[in-house]
mmCIF file of C-alpha atoms in Angstrom:
data_model
loop_
_atom_site.group_PDB
_atom_site.id
_atom_site.type_symbol
_atom_site.label_atom_id
_atom_site.label_comp_id
_atom_site.label_asym_id
_atom_site.label_seq_id
_atom_site.Cartn_x
_atom_site.Cartn_y
_atom_site.Cartn_z
ATOM 1 C CA MET A 29 5.071 49.222 -12.432
ATOM 2 C CA TYR A 30 4.200 47.000 -9.689
ATOM 3 C CA LEU A 31 1.874 44.320 -9.884
ATOM 4 C CA PRO A 32 0.496 42.661 -6.597
ATOM 5 C CA ASN A 33 0.566 38.997 -6.591
ATOM 6 C CA VAL A 34 -2.975 37.619 -6.484
ATOM 7 C CA ALA A 35 -3.675 33.957 -5.984
ATOM 8 C CA ARG A 36 -6.332 32.896 -8.029
ATOM 9 C CA ALA A 37 -9.465 31.639 -6.531
ATOM 10 C CA VAL A 38 -9.362 27.946 -6.446
ATOM 11 C CA VAL A 39 -13.031 26.255 -8.362
ATOM 12 C CA THR A 40 -15.143 24.222 -6.502
ATOM 13 C CA TYR A 41 -17.541 21.362 -8.108
ATOM 14 C CA ASN A 42 -20.064 19.885 -6.406
ATOM 15 C CA VAL A 43 -20.760 16.697 -7.088
ATOM 16 C CA LEU A 44 -24.475 17.131 -6.201
ATOM 17 C CA SER A 45 -24.301 20.105 -8.650
ATOM 18 C CA PHE A 46 -24.040 17.127 -11.542
ATOM 19 C CA GLY A 47 -26.586 14.504 -10.074
ATOM 20 C CA ALA A 48 -25.069 12.865 -7.337
ATOM 21 C CA LYS A 49 -26.993 11.548 -5.037
ATOM 22 C CA GLY A 50 -26.146 11.027 -1.488
ATOM 23 C CA ASP A 51 -28.844 7.781 -0.779
ATOM 24 C CA GLY A 52 -26.267 4.630 -1.605
ATOM 25 C CA VAL A 53 -28.793 3.378 -3.771
ATOM 26 C CA ARG A 54 -28.408 5.343 -7.116
ATOM 27 C CA ASP A 55 -26.045 5.264 -9.062
ATOM 28 C CA SER A 56 -24.204 8.054 -9.140
ATOM 29 C CA THR A 57 -21.173 6.745 -11.578
ATOM 30 C CA GLY A 58 -21.661 9.528 -14.458
ATOM 31 C CA PRO A 59 -22.294 12.449 -11.988
ATOM 32 C CA PHE A 60 -18.497 11.616 -10.468
ATOM 33 C CA LEU A 61 -17.355 11.526 -14.244
ATOM 34 C CA LYS A 62 -18.834 15.071 -15.676
ATOM 35 C CA ALA A 63 -17.503 16.445 -12.414
ATOM 36 C CA TRP A 64 -13.885 15.354 -13.271
ATOM 37 C CA ALA A 65 -14.256 15.974 -16.739
ATOM 38 C CA SER A 66 -15.243 19.910 -15.654
ATOM 39 C CA ALA A 67 -12.171 20.097 -13.006
ATOM 40 C CA CYS A 68 -9.743 18.419 -15.618
ATOM 41 C CA SER A 69 -10.688 20.650 -18.480
ATOM 42 C CA SER A 70 -10.408 24.098 -15.948
ATOM 43 C CA THR A 71 -7.174 25.721 -16.416
ATOM 44 C CA GLN A 72 -7.727 27.104 -12.400
ATOM 45 C CA SER A 73 -7.159 24.773 -9.852
ATOM 46 C CA THR A 74 -10.011 23.019 -8.542
ATOM 47 C CA THR A 75 -11.713 20.949 -6.040
ATOM 48 C CA ILE A 76 -14.147 18.229 -6.423
ATOM 49 C CA TYR A 77 -16.634 18.445 -3.348
ATOM 50 C CA VAL A 78 -17.924 15.037 -1.981
ATOM 51 C CA PRO A 79 -20.703 16.447 1.016
ATOM 52 C CA LYS A 80 -21.810 13.813 3.803
ATOM 53 C CA GLY A 81 -23.466 10.338 2.242
ATOM 54 C CA ARG A 82 -23.204 7.145 0.673
ATOM 55 C CA TYR A 83 -22.748 7.404 -3.177
ATOM 56 C CA LEU A 84 -23.404 4.092 -5.393
ATOM 57 C CA LEU A 85 -20.031 4.138 -7.992
ATOM 58 C CA LYS A 86 -19.383 1.637 -10.202
ATOM 59 C CA ASN A 87 -16.494 1.156 -12.466
ATOM 60 C CA VAL A 88 -14.909 4.535 -12.509
ATOM 61 C CA GLU A 89 -11.755 5.860 -14.246
ATOM 62 C CA PHE A 90 -10.340 9.485 -13.918
ATOM 63 C CA ARG A 91 -8.456 9.783 -16.989
ATOM 64 C CA GLY A 92 -5.847 12.857 -17.364
ATOM 65 C CA PRO A 93 -3.685 14.707 -17.686
ATOM 66 C CA CYS A 94 -5.500 17.483 -16.828
ATOM 67 C CA LYS A 95 -4.819 21.062 -17.275
ATOM 68 C CA SER A 96 -4.830 22.280 -13.560
ATOM 69 C CA LYS A 97 -3.981 20.558 -10.341
ATOM 70 C CA ILE A 98 -6.932 19.230 -8.191
ATOM 71 C CA LYS A 99 -8.084 18.237 -4.973
ATOM 72 C CA VAL A 100 -10.748 15.678 -4.749
ATOM 73 C CA GLN A 101 -12.201 16.521 -0.951
ATOM 74 C CA ILE A 102 -14.447 13.330 0.400
ATOM 75 C CA ASP A 103 -16.719 13.899 3.615
ATOM 76 C CA GLY A 104 -18.678 10.883 2.619
ATOM 77 C CA THR A 105 -18.511 7.647 1.941
ATOM 78 C CA LEU A 106 -17.991 6.134 -1.420
ATOM 79 C CA VAL A 107 -19.640 2.625 -1.700
ATOM 80 C CA ALA A 108 -19.596 -0.323 -4.818
ATOM 81 C CA PRO A 109 -22.753 -2.486 -5.712
ATOM 82 C CA LEU A 110 -23.446 -5.743 -3.269
ATOM 83 C CA ASP A 111 -22.871 -7.492 -6.274
ATOM 84 C CA TYR A 112 -19.183 -8.440 -6.615
ATOM 85 C CA ASN A 113 -19.328 -9.180 -10.318
ATOM 86 C CA ALA A 114 -20.551 -4.975 -10.916
ATOM 87 C CA VAL A 115 -16.585 -4.264 -9.730
ATOM 88 C CA GLY A 116 -14.747 -7.506 -9.996
ATOM 89 C CA LYS A 117 -15.361 -7.890 -13.947
ATOM 90 C CA SER A 118 -12.389 -4.863 -14.182
ATOM 91 C CA ARG A 119 -9.073 -4.910 -12.244
ATOM 92 C CA SER A 120 -9.727 -1.515 -10.235
ATOM 93 C CA TRP A 121 -12.989 0.112 -8.798
ATOM 94 C CA ILE A 122 -11.875 3.386 -8.593
ATOM 95 C CA LEU A 123 -8.724 4.495 -11.020
ATOM 96 C CA PHE A 124 -6.833 7.418 -11.325
ATOM 97 C CA ILE A 125 -4.844 7.108 -14.683
ATOM 98 C CA LYS A 126 -2.339 10.082 -16.620
ATOM 99 C CA VAL A 127 -2.505 12.407 -13.916
ATOM 100 C CA ASN A 128 -0.198 14.688 -12.517
ATOM 101 C CA ARG A 129 -1.212 17.133 -8.880
ATOM 102 C CA VAL A 130 -4.008 15.568 -7.880
ATOM 103 C CA SER A 131 -5.158 14.989 -4.077
ATOM 104 C CA VAL A 132 -7.526 12.672 -2.720
ATOM 105 C CA VAL A 133 -8.567 13.701 0.949
ATOM 106 C CA GLY A 134 -10.972 11.966 3.483
ATOM 107 C CA GLY A 135 -13.739 10.108 3.335
ATOM 108 C CA THR A 136 -13.945 6.628 3.020
ATOM 109 C CA LEU A 137 -14.073 3.748 0.212
ATOM 110 C CA ASP A 138 -16.354 0.677 1.043
ATOM 111 C CA ALA A 139 -15.808 -2.028 -1.395
ATOM 112 C CA LYS A 140 -18.444 -4.674 0.137
ATOM 113 C CA GLY A 141 -15.735 -7.508 -0.531
ATOM 114 C CA SER A 142 -16.902 -9.878 1.407
ATOM 115 C CA SER A 143 -19.299 -12.095 -1.089
ATOM 116 C CA PHE A 144 -15.865 -12.007 -3.627
ATOM 117 C CA TRP A 145 -13.694 -13.231 -0.690
ATOM 118 C CA SER A 146 -16.484 -16.027 -0.223
ATOM 119 C CA CYS A 147 -16.639 -16.882 -3.932
ATOM 120 C CA ARG A 148 -12.613 -17.009 -4.280
ATOM 121 C CA LYS A 149 -12.483 -19.147 -0.792
ATOM 122 C CA SER A 150 -15.330 -21.337 -2.600
ATOM 123 C CA ARG A 151 -13.442 -22.148 -5.356
ATOM 124 C CA SER A 152 -16.139 -21.437 -7.684
ATOM 125 C CA ASN A 153 -16.247 -19.137 -11.184
ATOM 126 C CA CYS A 154 -15.311 -15.659 -9.829
ATOM 127 C CA PRO A 155 -14.570 -12.406 -11.271
ATOM 128 C CA VAL A 156 -10.748 -11.196 -11.415
ATOM 129 C CA GLY A 157 -11.423 -8.887 -8.515
ATOM 130 C CA ALA A 158 -10.716 -5.491 -8.574
ATOM 131 C CA ARG A 159 -8.382 -3.445 -6.230
ATOM 132 C CA SER A 160 -10.404 -0.690 -4.509
ATOM 133 C CA ILE A 161 -8.502 2.571 -5.461
ATOM 134 C CA MET A 162 -5.466 2.630 -7.714
ATOM 135 C CA PHE A 163 -3.156 5.154 -9.435
ATOM 136 C CA ASN A 164 -1.096 4.259 -12.321
ATOM 137 C CA TRP A 165 1.445 6.641 -14.112
ATOM 138 C CA ALA A 166 0.457 9.555 -12.343
ATOM 139 C CA ASN A 167 2.805 11.715 -10.607
ATOM 140 C CA ASP A 168 2.512 14.763 -7.607
ATOM 141 C CA ILE A 169 0.051 12.611 -6.254
ATOM 142 C CA VAL A 170 -1.131 13.133 -2.503
ATOM 143 C CA ILE A 171 -4.035 10.545 -0.387
ATOM 144 C CA SER A 172 -4.539 11.710 2.620
ATOM 145 C CA SER A 173 -6.827 10.933 5.962
ATOM 146 C CA LEU A 174 -8.965 8.282 3.657
ATOM 147 C CA THR A 175 -9.976 5.155 5.542
ATOM 148 C CA SER A 176 -10.711 1.691 2.634
ATOM 149 C CA ILE A 177 -12.808 -0.631 3.913
ATOM 150 C CA ASN A 178 -13.231 -4.273 2.447
ATOM 151 C CA SER A 179 -11.576 -4.027 -0.668
ATOM 152 C CA GLN A 180 -12.131 -7.079 -3.167
ATOM 153 C CA LEU A 181 -8.339 -7.478 -3.442
ATOM 154 C CA MET A 182 -5.453 -4.361 -3.084
ATOM 155 C CA HIS A 183 -7.361 -1.707 -0.506
ATOM 156 C CA LEU A 184 -4.585 1.102 -2.632
ATOM 157 C CA VAL A 185 -2.460 0.553 -5.740
ATOM 158 C CA ILE A 186 0.463 2.521 -6.536
ATOM 159 C CA ASN A 187 2.232 1.771 -9.814
ATOM 160 C CA SER A 188 4.541 3.450 -12.363
ATOM 161 C CA CYS A 189 3.905 6.887 -10.586
ATOM 162 C CA ASN A 190 6.247 9.315 -9.194
ATOM 163 C CA ASN A 191 6.091 11.602 -6.165
ATOM 164 C CA VAL A 192 3.644 9.744 -4.190
ATOM 165 C CA MET A 193 2.679 11.242 -0.557
ATOM 166 C CA VAL A 194 0.323 8.354 1.614
ATOM 167 C CA SER A 195 -0.299 10.131 4.956
ATOM 168 C CA ASN A 196 -3.000 8.428 7.607
ATOM 169 C CA VAL A 197 -4.813 6.584 6.082
ATOM 170 C CA LYS A 198 -6.746 3.512 7.695
ATOM 171 C CA ILE A 199 -7.188 0.477 5.692
ATOM 172 C CA ILE A 200 -9.586 -1.902 7.137
ATOM 173 C CA ALA A 201 -10.214 -5.988 6.409
ATOM 174 C CA PRO A 202 -11.110 -9.101 7.977
ATOM 175 C CA HIS A 203 -7.532 -10.751 9.255
ATOM 176 C CA ASP A 204 -9.057 -13.840 6.779
ATOM 177 C CA SER A 205 -9.453 -12.092 3.963
ATOM 178 C CA PRO A 206 -8.040 -13.453 0.742
ATOM 179 C CA ASN A 207 -5.188 -10.975 -0.983
ATOM 180 C CA THR A 208 -5.928 -7.851 0.319
ATOM 181 C CA ASP A 209 -2.665 -5.888 0.205
ATOM 182 C CA GLY A 210 -3.322 -2.764 2.530
ATOM 183 C CA ILE A 211 -0.834 -0.434 -0.001
ATOM 184 C CA HIS A 212 1.256 -2.104 -2.848
ATOM 185 C CA VAL A 213 3.583 0.488 -4.821
ATOM 186 C CA GLN A 214 5.967 -0.857 -8.125
ATOM 187 C CA GLY A 215 7.453 1.001 -10.637
ATOM 188 C CA SER A 216 7.763 3.787 -8.752
ATOM 189 C CA THR A 217 9.769 6.460 -7.413
ATOM 190 C CA ASP A 218 9.969 8.496 -4.256
ATOM 191 C CA VAL A 219 6.968 7.409 -2.612
ATOM 192 C CA THR A 220 6.176 8.265 1.154
ATOM 193 C CA ILE A 221 4.224 6.405 3.475
ATOM 194 C CA LYS A 222 3.082 7.390 6.838
ATOM 195 C CA GLY A 223 1.262 7.595 10.156
ATOM 196 C CA CYS A 224 -1.066 4.634 8.474
ATOM 197 C CA ASN A 225 -2.909 2.024 10.318
ATOM 198 C CA ILE A 226 -3.300 -1.412 8.313
ATOM 199 C CA ARG A 227 -5.306 -3.883 9.564
ATOM 200 C CA THR A 228 -6.269 -6.309 6.755
ATOM 201 C CA GLY A 229 -5.892 -9.835 5.601
ATOM 202 C CA ASP A 230 -2.461 -10.180 3.629
ATOM 203 C CA ASP A 231 0.559 -7.874 3.102
ATOM 204 C CA CYS A 232 -0.102 -4.231 5.636
ATOM 205 C CA VAL A 233 2.874 -2.966 2.364
ATOM 206 C CA SER A 234 4.124 -4.860 0.034
ATOM 207 C CA ILE A 235 6.648 -3.473 -2.388
ATOM 208 C CA GLY A 236 7.459 -4.553 -5.972
ATOM 209 C CA PRO A 237 9.813 -4.569 -8.737
ATOM 210 C CA GLY A 238 10.967 -1.154 -9.996
ATOM 211 C CA THR A 239 10.830 1.005 -6.551
ATOM 212 C CA SER A 240 12.969 2.975 -5.695
ATOM 213 C CA GLY A 241 13.185 5.824 -3.036
ATOM 214 C CA LEU A 242 10.049 4.704 -0.467
ATOM 215 C CA TRP A 243 10.137 5.635 2.870
ATOM 216 C CA MET A 244 7.665 4.787 5.136
ATOM 217 C CA GLU A 245 7.201 5.690 8.726
ATOM 218 C CA ARG A 246 5.436 5.667 11.966
ATOM 219 C CA ILE A 247 3.093 1.999 10.601
ATOM 220 C CA GLN A 248 0.960 0.402 12.874
ATOM 221 C CA CYS A 249 1.137 -3.096 10.766
ATOM 222 C CA GLY A 250 -1.727 -5.809 12.134
ATOM 223 C CA PRO A 251 -3.805 -8.271 11.503
ATOM 224 C CA GLY A 252 -1.951 -8.950 8.332
ATOM 225 C CA HIS A 253 1.432 -10.526 6.893
ATOM 226 C CA GLY A 254 3.791 -7.332 7.887
ATOM 227 C CA VAL A 255 5.588 -5.223 4.996
ATOM 228 C CA SER A 256 7.095 -7.399 2.416
ATOM 229 C CA ILE A 257 9.649 -6.989 -0.912
ATOM 230 C CA GLY A 258 8.185 -9.118 -3.241
ATOM 231 C CA SER A 259 8.121 -11.418 -4.520
ATOM 232 C CA LEU A 260 10.270 -11.079 -6.984
ATOM 233 C CA ALA A 261 11.547 -12.988 -9.887
ATOM 234 C CA ARG A 262 8.559 -13.911 -11.246
ATOM 235 C CA GLU A 263 10.670 -12.740 -15.113
ATOM 236 C CA TYR A 264 13.883 -12.933 -15.983
ATOM 237 C CA ASN A 265 14.757 -8.847 -17.275
ATOM 238 C CA GLU A 266 12.838 -7.771 -13.802
ATOM 239 C CA ALA A 267 13.631 -4.377 -12.461
ATOM 240 C CA GLY A 268 15.462 -4.362 -8.778
ATOM 241 C CA VAL A 269 14.354 -2.651 -6.184
ATOM 242 C CA GLU A 270 16.400 -0.315 -3.398
ATOM 243 C CA ASN A 271 16.798 2.893 -0.978
ATOM 244 C CA VAL A 272 13.285 1.152 0.890
ATOM 245 C CA THR A 273 13.760 2.300 4.146
ATOM 246 C CA LEU A 274 10.603 1.851 7.221
ATOM 247 C CA ILE A 275 11.372 3.582 10.595
ATOM 248 C CA ASN A 276 9.172 3.987 13.799
ATOM 249 C CA SER A 277 6.558 1.343 13.141
ATOM 250 C CA ASP A 278 4.718 -1.183 15.340
ATOM 251 C CA PHE A 279 3.566 -5.324 14.026
ATOM 252 C CA ILE A 280 0.667 -6.298 16.730
ATOM 253 C CA GLY A 281 -0.018 -9.973 15.646
ATOM 254 C CA SER A 282 0.936 -9.910 12.236
ATOM 255 C CA ASP A 283 1.348 -13.465 10.580
ATOM 256 C CA ASN A 284 5.070 -12.305 9.427
ATOM 257 C CA GLY A 285 7.477 -8.783 10.165
ATOM 258 C CA LEU A 286 9.998 -8.289 7.812
ATOM 259 C CA ARG A 287 9.796 -10.288 4.426
ATOM 260 C CA ILE A 288 12.236 -9.799 0.939
ATOM 261 C CA LYS A 289 10.014 -12.799 -0.624
ATOM 262 C CA SER A 290 11.641 -14.569 -4.204
ATOM 263 C CA TRP A 291 10.900 -17.118 -6.569
ATOM 264 C CA ALA A 292 13.698 -19.595 -6.945
ATOM 265 C CA ARG A 293 14.262 -19.180 -10.359
ATOM 266 C CA PRO A 294 16.939 -16.758 -12.638
ATOM 267 C CA SER A 295 16.329 -12.613 -12.678
ATOM 268 C CA ILE A 296 18.523 -9.530 -13.549
ATOM 269 C CA GLY A 297 16.250 -8.172 -10.241
ATOM 270 C CA PHE A 298 18.145 -6.996 -7.510
ATOM 271 C CA VAL A 299 17.098 -5.914 -3.853
ATOM 272 C CA LYS A 300 19.817 -3.433 -2.197
ATOM 273 C CA LYS A 301 19.844 -0.567 0.028
ATOM 274 C CA ILE A 302 17.032 -1.700 2.485
ATOM 275 C CA LEU A 303 16.895 -0.547 5.868
ATOM 276 C CA PHE A 304 14.285 -1.405 8.854
ATOM 277 C CA GLN A 305 15.042 0.537 12.352
ATOM 278 C CA ASN A 306 13.154 1.195 15.495
ATOM 279 C CA ILE A 307 11.225 -1.198 15.054
ATOM 280 C CA VAL A 308 8.606 -3.105 17.406
ATOM 281 C CA MET A 309 6.984 -6.275 17.007
ATOM 282 C CA LYS A 310 4.311 -7.786 19.218
ATOM 283 C CA ASN A 311 3.290 -11.321 18.479
ATOM 284 C CA THR A 312 4.662 -11.734 15.121
ATOM 285 C CA SER A 313 5.493 -15.080 13.522
ATOM 286 C CA GLY A 314 9.239 -14.299 12.526
ATOM 287 C CA VAL A 315 11.681 -11.936 10.940
ATOM 288 C CA LYS A 316 13.057 -13.238 7.065
ATOM 289 C CA ILE A 317 15.089 -10.767 5.571
ATOM 290 C CA SER A 318 17.960 -10.220 2.908
ATOM 291 C CA ASP A 319 20.262 -7.393 2.149
ATOM 292 C CA VAL A 320 19.370 -5.281 4.587
ATOM 293 C CA THR A 321 20.399 -2.839 7.666
ATOM 294 C CA TYR A 322 18.214 -4.493 10.516
ATOM 295 C CA LYS A 323 18.326 -2.068 13.603
ATOM 296 C CA ASN A 324 17.213 -1.753 16.665
ATOM 297 C CA ILE A 325 14.117 -4.161 16.992
ATOM 298 C CA VAL A 326 12.423 -4.900 19.551
ATOM 299 C CA GLY A 327 9.233 -7.482 20.571
ATOM 300 C CA THR A 328 8.160 -10.719 20.892
ATOM 301 C CA SER A 329 7.796 -13.656 18.605
ATOM 302 C CA ALA A 330 4.821 -15.914 18.091
ATOM 303 C CA THR A 331 6.980 -19.105 16.884
ATOM 304 C CA LYS A 332 10.635 -20.338 18.848
ATOM 305 C CA VAL A 333 12.175 -19.256 15.119
ATOM 306 C CA ALA A 334 11.887 -15.516 15.974
ATOM 307 C CA VAL A 335 14.857 -14.609 12.722
ATOM 308 C CA THR A 336 14.875 -16.664 9.731
ATOM 309 C CA PHE A 337 17.685 -16.024 6.813
ATOM 310 C CA ASP A 338 17.138 -18.763 4.177
ATOM 311 C CA CYS A 339 18.467 -17.508 1.394
ATOM 312 C CA SER A 340 19.618 -19.671 -2.342
ATOM 313 C CA PRO A 341 22.691 -21.607 -2.181
ATOM 314 C CA THR A 342 23.340 -20.108 -5.906
ATOM 315 C CA THR A 343 22.737 -16.371 -4.634
ATOM 316 C CA PRO A 344 23.372 -16.004 -1.002
ATOM 317 C CA CYS A 345 22.457 -13.137 0.767
ATOM 318 C CA THR A 346 25.210 -10.931 1.618
ATOM 319 C CA SER A 347 25.779 -7.665 3.525
ATOM 320 C CA ILE A 348 23.396 -8.138 6.141
ATOM 321 C CA MET A 349 23.891 -6.187 8.968
ATOM 322 C CA LEU A 350 22.252 -7.022 12.679
ATOM 323 C CA GLN A 351 22.151 -4.359 15.203
ATOM 324 C CA ASP A 352 20.787 -4.163 19.074
ATOM 325 C CA VAL A 353 18.231 -7.128 18.163
ATOM 326 C CA LYS A 354 16.001 -8.020 21.461
ATOM 327 C CA LEU A 355 13.308 -10.570 20.600
ATOM 328 C CA ASN A 356 11.370 -12.877 23.095
ATOM 329 C CA TYR A 357 9.281 -15.651 23.082
ATOM 330 C CA HIS A 358 6.166 -16.641 25.719
ATOM 331 C CA ASN A 359 9.028 -14.844 27.815
ATOM 332 C CA ASN A 360 12.140 -17.745 26.683
ATOM 333 C CA THR A 361 14.817 -17.033 24.428
ATOM 334 C CA PRO A 362 14.014 -17.371 20.740
ATOM 335 C CA GLN A 363 16.307 -19.175 18.340
ATOM 336 C CA SER A 364 17.582 -17.812 14.906
ATOM 337 C CA LEU A 365 18.352 -20.147 12.068
ATOM 338 C CA CYS A 366 20.334 -19.181 8.960
ATOM 339 C CA LYS A 367 21.204 -20.912 5.259
ATOM 340 C CA ASN A 368 23.254 -19.295 2.770
ATOM 341 C CA ILE A 369 23.971 -15.850 4.204
ATOM 342 C CA ARG A 370 27.282 -13.840 5.267
ATOM 343 C CA GLY A 371 26.741 -10.893 7.226
ATOM 344 C CA ILE A 372 27.647 -9.349 10.471
ATOM 345 C CA THR A 373 26.086 -8.778 14.345
ATOM 346 C CA ARG A 374 26.669 -5.767 16.960
ATOM 347 C CA GLY A 375 25.347 -4.724 19.830
ATOM 348 C CA VAL A 376 22.974 -7.328 21.551
ATOM 349 C CA SER A 377 21.473 -10.015 19.700
ATOM 350 C CA ARG A 378 18.468 -11.680 21.256
ATOM 351 C CA PRO A 379 17.878 -14.807 19.749
ATOM 352 C CA LYS A 380 21.833 -15.438 19.533
ATOM 353 C CA SER A 381 22.769 -14.444 15.957
ATOM 354 C CA CYS A 382 23.662 -17.299 13.440
ATOM 355 C CA LEU A 383 25.316 -14.924 10.891
#
């Protein structure tokens, strides 16, 4: 007997039905958690819907595992309390932990981090600070068309996850906001970041130990500190970073371009199979790299030394390739600096290669 394949309907949970208030004043943390509990226990695919409005949330943890696929559709804005202590005493504002097949689509996160930054700058007795949205031990995750404003610390953290897609995300914070990395990836595999616009006070994208299979394309970075691998070698028994690709991206007014940062201490960690290709830089402050292929890089440098290789004398950088690098410095030819490095140059090299 033939039975047609009938798609199962998606169940929608509107946070207003659970008591959420879109006035930005009354606390909606409880109603959001009730909506999550209903979605997480459903055996059918579900959507948690956040209509237009401003929803005040304190620290919130969306914990799995759940029974089916969940989409969080945000048409409104999630706002943190004005008092930075309300969320800053935890390490995260919005946490998804041990979840699978979850997507977060649309909306704005407003963490109101400016008062926390002022506290940090004044060296007062400040809380540890919160990352705006974190995914810990999660698989098959989609984050799309989300805007994050003024996070206390990092905006989006992907930690110990597998198969994550981040697309069309916008991140905004002042250039002098401390430790506000745009997207931080660590201990994760098969992560894609594409079509994102990141303007912040620290790294646009930071890549920590244990990252493998990271693909980045069409990233607009600046202001910010560029794209950084590291800092690495904090611990001796540290996982390596490999198979990282960044292509077709623009750096405009970023303090740095592409960096690999490491502490000068022993570690079994490593960095290998890195590709930076088709990168345009405008008024950036330098390029610091190691163990990479650096191909088709054009633009301007904010400093006379546009390309820096500063490697350890005990563990020099090896297998470096520069191919078709064309950088200017105020319409003049910039300089390059090499320490403890071995590699080759192909095609055009401006500044003159020091390899």
